[in-house]
CSV table of C-alpha atoms in Angstrom, one decimal:
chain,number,residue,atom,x,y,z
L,925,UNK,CA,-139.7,-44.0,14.9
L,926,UNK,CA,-139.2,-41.9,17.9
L,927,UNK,CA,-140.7,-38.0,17.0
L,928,UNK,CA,-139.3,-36.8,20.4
L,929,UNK,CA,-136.0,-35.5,18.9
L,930,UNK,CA,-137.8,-34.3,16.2
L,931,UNK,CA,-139.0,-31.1,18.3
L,932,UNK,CA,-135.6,-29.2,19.2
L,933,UNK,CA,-134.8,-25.7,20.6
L,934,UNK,CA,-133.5,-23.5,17.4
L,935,UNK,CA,-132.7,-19.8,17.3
L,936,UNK,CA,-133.3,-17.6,13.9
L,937,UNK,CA,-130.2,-16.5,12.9
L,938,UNK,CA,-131.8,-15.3,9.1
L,939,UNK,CA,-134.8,-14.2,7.4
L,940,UNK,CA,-135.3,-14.4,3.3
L,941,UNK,CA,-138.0,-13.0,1.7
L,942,UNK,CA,-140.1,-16.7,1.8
L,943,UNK,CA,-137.7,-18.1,4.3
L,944,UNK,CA,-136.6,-18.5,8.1
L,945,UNK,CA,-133.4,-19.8,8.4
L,946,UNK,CA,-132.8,-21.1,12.4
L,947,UNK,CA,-130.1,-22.8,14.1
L,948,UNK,CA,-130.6,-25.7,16.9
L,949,UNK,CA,-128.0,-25.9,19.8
L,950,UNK,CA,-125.9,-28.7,17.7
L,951,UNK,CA,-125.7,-26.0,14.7
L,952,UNK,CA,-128.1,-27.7,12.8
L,953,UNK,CA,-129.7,-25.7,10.5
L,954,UNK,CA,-133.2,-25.5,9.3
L,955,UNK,CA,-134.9,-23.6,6.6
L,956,UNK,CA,-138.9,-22.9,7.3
L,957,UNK,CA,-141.3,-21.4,4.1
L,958,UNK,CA,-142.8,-18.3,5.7
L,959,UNK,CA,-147.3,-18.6,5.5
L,960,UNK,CA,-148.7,-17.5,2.1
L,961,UNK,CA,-151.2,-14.7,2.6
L,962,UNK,CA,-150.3,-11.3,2.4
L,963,UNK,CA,-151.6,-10.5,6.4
L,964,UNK,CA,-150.3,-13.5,7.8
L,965,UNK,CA,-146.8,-13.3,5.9
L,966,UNK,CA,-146.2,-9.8,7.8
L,967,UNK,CA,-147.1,-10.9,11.0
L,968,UNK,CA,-145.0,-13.7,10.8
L,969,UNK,CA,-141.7,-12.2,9.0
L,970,UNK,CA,-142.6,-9.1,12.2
L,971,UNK,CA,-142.5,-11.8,14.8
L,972,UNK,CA,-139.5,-13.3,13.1
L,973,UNK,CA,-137.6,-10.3,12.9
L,974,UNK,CA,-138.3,-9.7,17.0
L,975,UNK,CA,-136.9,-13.6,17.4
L,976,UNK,CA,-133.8,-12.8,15.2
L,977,UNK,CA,-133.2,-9.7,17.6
L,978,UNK,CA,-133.6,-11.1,20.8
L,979,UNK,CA,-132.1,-14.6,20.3
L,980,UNK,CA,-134.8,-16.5,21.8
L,981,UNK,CA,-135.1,-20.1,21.6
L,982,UNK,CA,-138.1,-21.7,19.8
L,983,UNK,CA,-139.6,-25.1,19.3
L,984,UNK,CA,-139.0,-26.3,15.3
L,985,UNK,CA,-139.5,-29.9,14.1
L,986,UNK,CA,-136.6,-30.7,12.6
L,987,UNK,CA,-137.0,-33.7,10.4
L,988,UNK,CA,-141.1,-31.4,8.7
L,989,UNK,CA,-138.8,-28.1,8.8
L,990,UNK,CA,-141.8,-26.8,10.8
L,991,UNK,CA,-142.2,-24.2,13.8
L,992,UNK,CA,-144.2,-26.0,16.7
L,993,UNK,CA,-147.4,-23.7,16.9
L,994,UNK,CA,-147.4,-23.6,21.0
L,995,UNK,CA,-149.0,-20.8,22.8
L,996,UNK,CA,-145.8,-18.4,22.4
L,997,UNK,CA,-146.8,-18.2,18.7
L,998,UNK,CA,-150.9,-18.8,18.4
L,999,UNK,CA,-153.0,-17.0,21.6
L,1000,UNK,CA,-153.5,-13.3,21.6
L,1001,UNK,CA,-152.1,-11.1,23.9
L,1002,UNK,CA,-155.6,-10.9,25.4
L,1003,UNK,CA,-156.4,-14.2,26.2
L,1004,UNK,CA,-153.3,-14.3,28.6
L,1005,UNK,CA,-154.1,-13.4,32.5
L,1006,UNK,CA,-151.3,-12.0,34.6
């Protein structure tokens, strides 16, 4: 099975309480469960909530209904070096 289709581009075009609902470029759409945890479900939903604004493009595996944890989503701001 070849996973390299599995990672596609996908913009968030809705947010449920427990949900992010994203769209890929062939208007595909893919429902993601939002972390458990209190702290990390508002960070999250916050960082959602920019993405749904902005209409970025992020990396979701398509066939786990998972976002791709890349450095976009995982470092701190300080560990970046302009």
């Amino acid at each position: 099975m070849n996973t390299t289709n599995n990672i596609v581009p996908a913009q968030v075009i809705a947010l449920k309480k427990q949900q992010v609902i994203l769209k890929t470029e062939t208007n595909e759409v893919i429902t993601v469960a939002a972390p458990k945890g209190k702290n990390k479900h508002k960070i999250f939903m916050l960082t959602m909530t920019d993405l749904l604004r902005s209409g970025l493009w992020i990396p979701v595996n398509r066939v786990l209904h998972q976002l791709m944890r890349y450095d976009w989503f995982d470092t701190q701001i300080i560990n970046y070096s302009f």
